[in-house]
Amino acid sequence: MSSMPEENDPGAEDAGADVGDTSVVAEQKQRYRAHAETVEGTPGVVDLLEQVRKEEWDESLSGNSADFRGYRKIMHADEASHDGGSVLDMRPAGTRPESPAGSFSIPDDTPSVPGSILSSPDSSGLASQASTSRFSPTPSLRPFDRRFQSRISSSPLNSPRSPSPAFRDSHSRQSSLSGRIAHDQGELETDSAPWDVVRWTKLQKITGHAFSEVGKRNFGRPTCVSLSASVAVGTSKGIILVFDFNQNLKSIVGPGTKESGAITALATSADCSTLAGGHVNGSIFTWELHRSARPFLQIPPLLASQLEYRKVDGHAPGVAIIHVGFLGTRHTALVSADDRGMAFSHLATRGLGAVARTIKTTRILGRYPSDIATNGRPRKPSSVLAFSALPLGNVQRSTDAIGLVAMLTPYLLVIVSTTPIAQTQHKAARPKEVAAHSVLSGCLAWFPAVKLKVVDPSSGLSITKPKLIYCWSNILTVLDVNEVEPSEPSDKDRPPGLQFRPRSRWKAEEAIVAVQWLSRSVAAVLTISQRLIILEDNSLRVTETFDLIHKHIFHQDIFSKQLQRLVEQLDEDEAMHGVVADAFYPSFKSYKGRIFLLGFNDISIGTLSNWADRIAALIKVGDFIQAIRLATSYYVGDADKLTVGLPDDNTMRHALVQDRLLDIMSASLEYAIRRGIDAESVQEKSHLEELATGCFVACVSMAHTDFLFDVVYEWYERGSVEGIFLETLELYILDGQIRSIPPIIVKGLTTHFTSMAFDSRLEEMICHLDTSTMDTDQIITLCKRHNLYDALIYVWNRALSDYITPLIDLLSLLIPSPQVGLLTNGNGVTDSIHAVSALKIFPYLSYTLTSRIYPTGEDLSDRDASKAKAELYYFLFSGKTIKWPKTGGKPFLTGLGDSQEHSFPYLRLILKFDAPSFLSALNEAFEDGFLNGAPDRMVNGGSKQDIGEDQVFGLSVNRQYIISILLEVMNPADFPPQDTIYLDMFIARNLPKFPQFILLSGSSLQRVMVGLCNYPGEDIAEDCQLSVEYLLSIYHPPDIESLIPLLSKARFFRVLKFIYRTDKQYAKLVQTYFDDQENQEAVFDCIGDCLRPQSGLNERQLREVRSVIQDRARDLAAVDTIKTAKAINTYAPDLHGAILEALEDPYEQFLYLRTILESGEGGTTGIKRPTSALNGYFIEQYVRLMCTFDPSHVTAYIGILQSNDLRLDQVLPAMESGGVVDAAVILMAREGLVKEAMDRLIGHLGALESALLGLATESPAVAEKEGAATDLLEGLQKYSRVGVWLCQGQTKTMQKPNVLIKQSRPADKQELSTVELLWLDLIDSIVRITKNVSATLRTTHANGSWSYDGASPAILNPKGDNVISSLRTLVQHTFTALLSATTTTTRTPGSQTHPSLSTNISFLRILRAFLSRASLSSPSLSDLRAVLAAIFSAYVYEESLLALANRLLDKDLFVHVAEATQLRQRGWRPKGLACEGCGRRVWGPGAGGRVWDAWEEKRDEEDRRRAEARIRLLLGDESGRSRDRGKARAPFTSEDAETGKTARNTTPSRAHLTTSTRAIHTTSSPSDSGSDSDPSTTRPSSKQDNNNDSSDDESSFGPLVIFSCRHTFHRKCLEKLQVEREREFHEEAREFECVVCKG
């Protein structure tokens, strides 16, 4: 923080002084304006402002002053950000909300509000009306659980105000300058702004020469450009045009070399006197500019003969030279590269002329096309993507003498030294970061070693190192070149050792096609989409980006033809590239910080603007605010300082920028104020606020607040808009950036904010200022005048180190005496404004007694904190009236006593005002270590100075003393229970926390306990109970039983639970849980803890607990019926009866019984068998209740019960009344009452029939009949299935599986059995229902009641199905069940399956009886016929479907069987006609009739065996079957041998064929599908008849073996060969193998 000027010292002026001497201000103003001077040729700021003012003065006089261009129009800019790294946009913008006029303390985020005047309606004290309604917290808000917090916070995060305007969004210069900048269309590009980093200028004269139609016709189209002291442009006709920087054509070089083709590469020597040009045919020429008539050197390509018998190096003929460069300072040393990936160095000897010179060419990269690779594989195509020789710097280095050349290929970066011999210095492979299938591009650029004017602060070097920047695709790398000094002096003549270290790497979003250095720290990068990126070297941070697509940069395809194989193909690896980028490097050059672009239609030059140029450009167009912000960003170093030419060193940069920034602010303020801006306009006010913000940011950044308060404020005051300055200053004060201000500013702040009724905001500012620079008398008077007590306390504490006076000032507000000038109402209530201010006592005490500064919350130093605490404790607890000030002061009287002051008057006054808040503040103070009690700490602690009485007393105060004083003062005679209750809570809370510091007698603690139990209101009951819990954690009353009635009366159930559990009075514990209405569900956990087996309760205790549960059964069930059932069932199942009797609601009884009877493990509901311990009465009662509340579940539950679990007479009435007939049927059938069950079921079906007929005859207009009809149909379906189940169950009981009925008696001679009668009754009932309903519906349709076409959804078409069809389906289902029951098949041991023999039930008998009964009940069988016809037609339909399905299945089966047969019959065709072992012909022509004879014998044998089989079948000779031939082949027997049976010619299956084919190149497996594990065999004709003793010679070779490889062997030949192989290779073959393939 800068020091205050002498004339602004608080002691030099009084509080009411006016602004300082105007002559001083004028002198300073003149001094600041004297700094306006030019920087690097830029006009001064003041001159620019004067120029703008003159240009706009006429316009303002003509009535357009409200819309002047230089200032106001700029201020309409949008808040778009410009410099992303600037300090201007570090924080979001915001507006300063207004604060309330009053200021009082609020709590932090605890649920209570500190500060109270009345603790309860009956509290004593001098309460105000405002406090009773607003400031007094209800006691239930737990005053001892809160922490006081001031309204004013030093942390900006806690402040409701917006942060400083210094951190608002940047002012947008683009929008503010719209319509203002008049560009020179001849030179300056329309898309360039003067403040841009790069400003583009089109070189019109050069463009006219090179791109005009005449120029193109005479010289050709430009192809490349080279920059030095002149601009050289190569053309497509082999001519070089040389221009100076005035764009004058100085020379036309190369008309005589036009036959060499277009210029494809250009280079200029270091002294700018010689040009080198490479041509498309491979020739290279150099030209001296002062003698350009003939070439200085000519380097032709090799001839074809030289290339074939190569003795010298050189470029191949017809290969374009795409790179060329000079080495060092020599004109005769060059390097070049072509598009075929070859590079050479050329060194010309000295001579008298070009003829006398000889040129030595050395290959430094690549191979000739005729060279053959040593490994025989074709070489990968290559080219030189980028090429550059190290240029010379401004200092001589050893690297200049060795001629370093960097070359970039698609695969490697190669750096070669060419002098004295060519030698590779460094190689680097393509980075792994290059993505697969990316664009193939490459570029590089050197920056030489240079000598710096100032030592680099980061490296400490005055000479930089050479560095290379190179790019592959989108990966950019910076490579440093370090020189290694020789270790021995004798090695100094040797070339230097070099180390190459990649320093940093950067990844662009797209491929990079060109790169150039603009300065030592700034590089220009051009991407494939023609975007220019300005990059800082040190951090590789992008500072600016430009889109250059509109410039149409010249580029050409040079590499794609040569590198076509590198473009990704389907058979290439992932390292290949997707496309080869065009060459941009001939068109993108830089020279001395300027960028030259060769376009298709023009040539442009880009100039890198420095910081002064950019600021001057903004001022010139009138954007002063942005100029200030930009200059500030340059000062602090957040902007792109390296890009704009600023040093990285802070000191140097500050020295350069500070004066310019002060000039800009001075001139801008003068310009803005003198324009006479109407500050009443909202728009103009916002503009002035932006200007003030910019000045504040700049001055704070420079730590130059003197200029802010002397110059900036003076200009705002002169324009009568000082309020803008002061409101801006407020945010910086609250943010802590400005801590001290001169008195004149304090006066201005006071005047402005009090006039606007912003007293609280003024108070907050004062509390954030440094008190050492304040005029304390001025501030104190100001605070008292405007009731700024927070600021008053802050000034007394911090400036004067006085902690008693502010407390006296606040207590004075509570004294109802005319002597202090307070107004009172009729009730003696203090004025509400003073009551609000008096509430600050409590946060002030809380902060100070816990070592915090009030109201900011910062920490006090140990010395200040000790002094402050001692003074406050002395003032409150000394017990006497004190004189204040100490010197010459008067006694401070409270006026509470009638004749004289009571003891501890100030403590009493505070307690009368708000006892809860004071005790809450004291509760915080008790946590401070100051009260631990060390009376000699100041005497022995190291402070040698004399201390006063107040310090001695205050340092001796401890917690014990404070509690003793409070017990003495707050006696029941002077304070009501509404206040003393808080003292009891205070003691109960702090005694357990500090037992080693507080000691109270048992009687005192007993009184505290009794007081807590007798709380005055229900709103503090919870606080009192919590306090009792705290107290009982350390205090154990001797007669706890005497307190039980008080605790019960107070309803302190948590305390009672603790006592009963401690004393093991479990019955009373459970009783207490019942009484506790706030947490009744906890009673279940208590019951579980008491009654579980490991609880440890004795028999008496268990009985008592059970008795309590039984007595409170109704209360227990009222809490939660389900939890009650679970708990009782788990711990006391014998109490179920008592609980059920207590439950009056039947539904609760139902839930209770369901829980104990059907609750599974983990409380999940599921059907389970009830335990035997449960009374049968519970089950019957549960079933009865279930019929009412869950009738659909009755049947499922009945199914799991045993016959003795229920009494039929007890549950049957409930089932009938509930309509649960299916369950009744099940129970009656279980009891053997089958006939009665069927009768009851038929009766219920009849009732459903009657209901359905009733609906059929009613009007269909009744909408609710739809659901009734649907329910009736579902009931008929349900109970018909029940009847079928009943009949099927009885049918199973009559089955006789072990008895086979050979012959049955005629059905007409047998009477129906009981089961058959059941079936008959069921069928008759269902058919009758169907017939009656069908007849009724037809009658209704005939009478015209409604159409019989489904128009009545309630009757005819419920759920989309016709009623009649539904009923017929029901009849069909019943008949189907009967048919399946009468045709059940069983398999008896040792016999076949016999249908219709497993039961005595006959379908025909039942059908005949049904027809007979139907004929008796109905004379006409037309209705019955229709029903039966529909039934049997349905059976016919099902039969048709089955037949169709069988046909489809047979068809598919035939197809697959035929395919399988065809595959089995497919054989292997042998490869040859002879055996591979012996060479004898085995088949085909010349094989003789042996094969045919064998085949005939086989056919005869098969015919004979088939005939024998037919004979045996006719004779029925079962014993004659010696073999049961199935699908498997029968074994070969002696009978077969005697009959001359031969093996069949087998064919392998498809699976075996496939397997063998797979093994054809390894081991051919023999076929398996003929006999055993042998291969496929074919026995030749051997004539092995029993009557023929002679045999052919070849018959001894046995059958043939054919392998999958189609080689054929005699079996004996194969066995012989295989045995020989086993002997040779000592291996045993487990199966036949083809010895030909096995080798």
mmCIF file of N, CA and C in Angstrom, residues 1281-1332:
data_model
loop_
_atom_site.group_PDB
_atom_site.id
_atom_site.type_symbol
_atom_site.label_atom_id
_atom_site.label_comp_id
_atom_site.label_asym_id
_atom_site.label_seq_id
_atom_site.Cartn_x
_atom_site.Cartn_y
_atom_site.Cartn_z
ATOM 1 N N ARG A 1281 -64.373 -74.800 -13.814
ATOM 2 C CA ARG A 1281 -63.057 -75.427 -13.614
ATOM 3 C C ARG A 1281 -62.975 -76.089 -12.244
ATOM 4 N N VAL A 1282 -63.616 -75.487 -11.248
ATOM 5 C CA VAL A 1282 -63.644 -76.121 -9.930
ATOM 6 C C VAL A 1282 -64.374 -77.457 -10.012
ATOM 7 N N GLY A 1283 -65.515 -77.496 -10.753
ATOM 8 C CA GLY A 1283 -66.234 -78.759 -10.902
ATOM 9 C C GLY A 1283 -65.406 -79.793 -11.627
ATOM 10 N N VAL A 1284 -64.702 -79.398 -12.659
ATOM 11 C CA VAL A 1284 -63.826 -80.336 -13.374
ATOM 12 C C VAL A 1284 -62.746 -80.842 -12.444
ATOM 13 N N TRP A 1285 -62.190 -79.946 -11.634
ATOM 14 C CA TRP A 1285 -61.154 -80.375 -10.678
ATOM 15 C C TRP A 1285 -61.719 -81.398 -9.701
ATOM 16 N N LEU A 1286 -62.950 -81.158 -9.223
ATOM 17 C CA LEU A 1286 -63.561 -82.088 -8.279
ATOM 18 C C LEU A 1286 -63.791 -83.460 -8.927
ATOM 19 N N CYS A 1287 -64.281 -83.475 -10.129
ATOM 20 C CA CYS A 1287 -64.512 -84.745 -10.818
ATOM 21 C C CYS A 1287 -63.206 -85.453 -11.132
ATOM 22 N N GLN A 1288 -62.210 -84.722 -11.584
ATOM 23 C CA GLN A 1288 -60.913 -85.344 -11.884
ATOM 24 C C GLN A 1288 -60.273 -85.924 -10.628
ATOM 25 N N GLY A 1289 -60.436 -85.215 -9.496
ATOM 26 C CA GLY A 1289 -59.884 -85.756 -8.253
ATOM 27 C C GLY A 1289 -60.533 -87.063 -7.854
ATOM 28 N N GLN A 1290 -61.837 -87.162 -8.014
ATOM 29 C CA GLN A 1290 -62.518 -88.413 -7.680
ATOM 30 C C GLN A 1290 -62.197 -89.501 -8.696
ATOM 31 N N THR A 1291 -61.950 -89.109 -9.932
ATOM 32 C CA THR A 1291 -61.577 -90.100 -10.946
ATOM 33 C C THR A 1291 -60.250 -90.742 -10.601
ATOM 34 N N LYS A 1292 -59.299 -89.985 -10.126
ATOM 35 C CA LYS A 1292 -57.982 -90.533 -9.794
ATOM 36 C C LYS A 1292 -58.065 -91.524 -8.640
ATOM 37 N N THR A 1293 -58.991 -91.286 -7.728
ATOM 38 C CA THR A 1293 -59.090 -92.208 -6.595
ATOM 39 C C THR A 1293 -59.636 -93.570 -7.009
ATOM 40 N N MET A 1294 -60.290 -93.673 -8.167
ATOM 41 C CA MET A 1294 -60.869 -94.931 -8.612
ATOM 42 C C MET A 1294 -59.974 -95.670 -9.583
ATOM 43 N N GLN A 1295 -58.818 -95.156 -9.886
ATOM 44 C CA GLN A 1295 -57.923 -95.834 -10.822
ATOM 45 C C GLN A 1295 -57.355 -97.101 -10.202
ATOM 46 N N LYS A 1296 -57.232 -98.159 -11.027
ATOM 47 C CA LYS A 1296 -56.661 -99.443 -10.599
ATOM 48 C C LYS A 1296 -55.559 -99.795 -11.573
ATOM 49 N N PRO A 1297 -54.381 -99.292 -11.377
ATOM 50 C CA PRO A 1297 -53.315 -99.466 -12.373
ATOM 51 C C PRO A 1297 -52.819 -100.892 -12.483
ATOM 52 N N ASN A 1298 -52.977 -101.709 -11.495
ATOM 53 C CA ASN A 1298 -52.422 -103.058 -11.538
ATOM 54 C C ASN A 1298 -53.410 -104.090 -12.073
ATOM 55 N N VAL A 1299 -54.604 -103.672 -12.438
ATOM 56 C CA VAL A 1299 -55.617 -104.610 -12.919
ATOM 57 C C VAL A 1299 -55.908 -104.294 -14.369
ATOM 58 N N LEU A 1300 -55.786 -105.275 -15.222
ATOM 59 C CA LEU A 1300 -56.075 -105.102 -16.646
ATOM 60 C C LEU A 1300 -57.440 -105.695 -16.929
ATOM 61 N N ILE A 1301 -58.336 -104.864 -17.411
ATOM 62 C CA ILE A 1301 -59.692 -105.316 -17.720
ATOM 63 C C ILE A 1301 -59.695 -105.792 -19.166
ATOM 64 N N LYS A 1302 -59.798 -107.080 -19.306
ATOM 65 C CA LYS A 1302 -59.722 -107.654 -20.642
ATOM 66 C C LYS A 1302 -60.959 -107.354 -21.454
ATOM 67 N N GLN A 1303 -62.081 -107.391 -20.821
ATOM 68 C CA GLN A 1303 -63.309 -107.195 -21.583
ATOM 69 C C GLN A 1303 -64.308 -106.500 -20.688
ATOM 70 N N SER A 1304 -64.972 -105.510 -21.173
ATOM 71 C CA SER A 1304 -65.951 -104.755 -20.405
ATOM 72 C C SER A 1304 -67.347 -105.183 -20.807
ATOM 73 N N ARG A 1305 -68.220 -105.073 -19.794
ATOM 74 C CA ARG A 1305 -69.615 -105.399 -20.084
ATOM 75 C C ARG A 1305 -70.249 -104.287 -20.888
ATOM 76 N N PRO A 1306 -71.310 -104.564 -21.568
ATOM 77 C CA PRO A 1306 -71.963 -103.500 -22.333
ATOM 78 C C PRO A 1306 -72.358 -102.357 -21.415
ATOM 79 N N ALA A 1307 -72.254 -101.175 -21.933
ATOM 80 C CA ALA A 1307 -72.526 -99.996 -21.111
ATOM 81 C C ALA A 1307 -73.958 -99.894 -20.695
ATOM 82 N N ASP A 1308 -74.886 -100.434 -21.519
ATOM 83 C CA ASP A 1308 -76.273 -100.260 -21.177
ATOM 84 C C ASP A 1308 -76.706 -101.191 -20.068
ATOM 85 N N LYS A 1309 -75.874 -102.167 -19.705
ATOM 86 C CA LYS A 1309 -76.215 -103.081 -18.639
ATOM 87 C C LYS A 1309 -75.577 -102.680 -17.327
ATOM 88 N N GLN A 1310 -74.922 -101.572 -17.281
ATOM 89 C CA GLN A 1310 -74.232 -101.127 -16.053
ATOM 90 C C GLN A 1310 -74.878 -99.861 -15.540
ATOM 91 N N GLU A 1311 -74.962 -99.734 -14.245
ATOM 92 C CA GLU A 1311 -75.406 -98.501 -13.623
ATOM 93 C C GLU A 1311 -74.228 -97.541 -13.487
ATOM 94 N N LEU A 1312 -74.534 -96.232 -13.449
ATOM 95 C CA LEU A 1312 -73.471 -95.221 -13.337
ATOM 96 C C LEU A 1312 -72.881 -95.251 -11.939
ATOM 97 N N SER A 1313 -71.584 -95.139 -11.887
ATOM 98 C CA SER A 1313 -70.893 -95.063 -10.599
ATOM 99 C C SER A 1313 -71.009 -93.658 -10.025
ATOM 100 N N THR A 1314 -70.496 -93.514 -8.802
ATOM 101 C CA THR A 1314 -70.560 -92.194 -8.134
ATOM 102 C C THR A 1314 -69.796 -91.140 -8.921
ATOM 103 N N VAL A 1315 -68.619 -91.490 -9.399
ATOM 104 C CA VAL A 1315 -67.815 -90.522 -10.147
ATOM 105 C C VAL A 1315 -68.496 -90.160 -11.460
ATOM 106 N N GLU A 1316 -69.087 -91.187 -12.097
ATOM 107 C CA GLU A 1316 -69.773 -90.900 -13.348
ATOM 108 C C GLU A 1316 -70.973 -89.988 -13.114
ATOM 109 N N LEU A 1317 -71.650 -90.167 -11.979
ATOM 110 C CA LEU A 1317 -72.765 -89.274 -11.657
ATOM 111 C C LEU A 1317 -72.278 -87.849 -11.439
ATOM 112 N N LEU A 1318 -71.077 -87.715 -10.829
ATOM 113 C CA LEU A 1318 -70.514 -86.360 -10.663
ATOM 114 C C LEU A 1318 -70.287 -85.699 -12.016
ATOM 115 N N TRP A 1319 -69.668 -86.435 -12.935
ATOM 116 C CA TRP A 1319 -69.424 -85.890 -14.275
ATOM 117 C C TRP A 1319 -70.743 -85.530 -14.960
ATOM 118 N N LEU A 1320 -71.726 -86.440 -14.788
ATOM 119 C CA LEU A 1320 -73.019 -86.221 -15.435
ATOM 120 C C LEU A 1320 -73.687 -84.948 -14.902
ATOM 121 N N ASP A 1321 -73.671 -84.780 -13.582
ATOM 122 C CA ASP A 1321 -74.292 -83.580 -13.007
ATOM 123 C C ASP A 1321 -73.601 -82.307 -13.483
ATOM 124 N N LEU A 1322 -72.267 -82.351 -13.530
ATOM 125 C CA LEU A 1322 -71.528 -81.154 -13.956
ATOM 126 C C LEU A 1322 -71.841 -80.813 -15.413
ATOM 127 N N ILE A 1323 -71.782 -81.841 -16.275
ATOM 128 C CA ILE A 1323 -72.038 -81.589 -17.699
ATOM 129 C C ILE A 1323 -73.466 -81.121 -17.911
ATOM 130 N N ASP A 1324 -74.416 -81.756 -17.224
ATOM 131 C CA ASP A 1324 -75.806 -81.375 -17.384
ATOM 132 C C ASP A 1324 -76.036 -79.933 -16.949
ATOM 133 N N SER A 1325 -75.400 -79.537 -15.864
ATOM 134 C CA SER A 1325 -75.569 -78.168 -15.385
ATOM 135 C C SER A 1325 -75.001 -77.154 -16.361
ATOM 136 N N ILE A 1326 -73.810 -77.395 -16.886
ATOM 137 C CA ILE A 1326 -73.178 -76.440 -17.790
ATOM 138 C C ILE A 1326 -73.919 -76.366 -19.109
ATOM 139 N N VAL A 1327 -74.346 -77.542 -19.626
ATOM 140 C CA VAL A 1327 -75.088 -77.534 -20.891
ATOM 141 C C VAL A 1327 -76.425 -76.821 -20.712
ATOM 142 N N ARG A 1328 -77.063 -77.025 -19.557
ATOM 143 C CA ARG A 1328 -78.338 -76.362 -19.310
ATOM 144 C C ARG A 1328 -78.178 -74.843 -19.292
ATOM 145 N N ILE A 1329 -77.130 -74.400 -18.655
ATOM 146 C CA ILE A 1329 -76.885 -72.944 -18.615
ATOM 147 C C ILE A 1329 -76.678 -72.410 -20.022
ATOM 148 N N THR A 1330 -75.880 -73.118 -20.810
ATOM 149 C CA THR A 1330 -75.625 -72.669 -22.184
ATOM 150 C C THR A 1330 -76.909 -72.646 -22.998
ATOM 151 N N LYS A 1331 -77.714 -73.672 -22.844
ATOM 152 C CA LYS A 1331 -78.961 -73.759 -23.623
ATOM 153 C C LYS A 1331 -79.919 -72.638 -23.215
ATOM 154 N N ASN A 1332 -80.080 -72.418 -21.930
ATOM 155 C CA ASN A 1332 -81.044 -71.407 -21.477
ATOM 156 C C ASN A 1332 -80.626 -70.004 -21.880
#
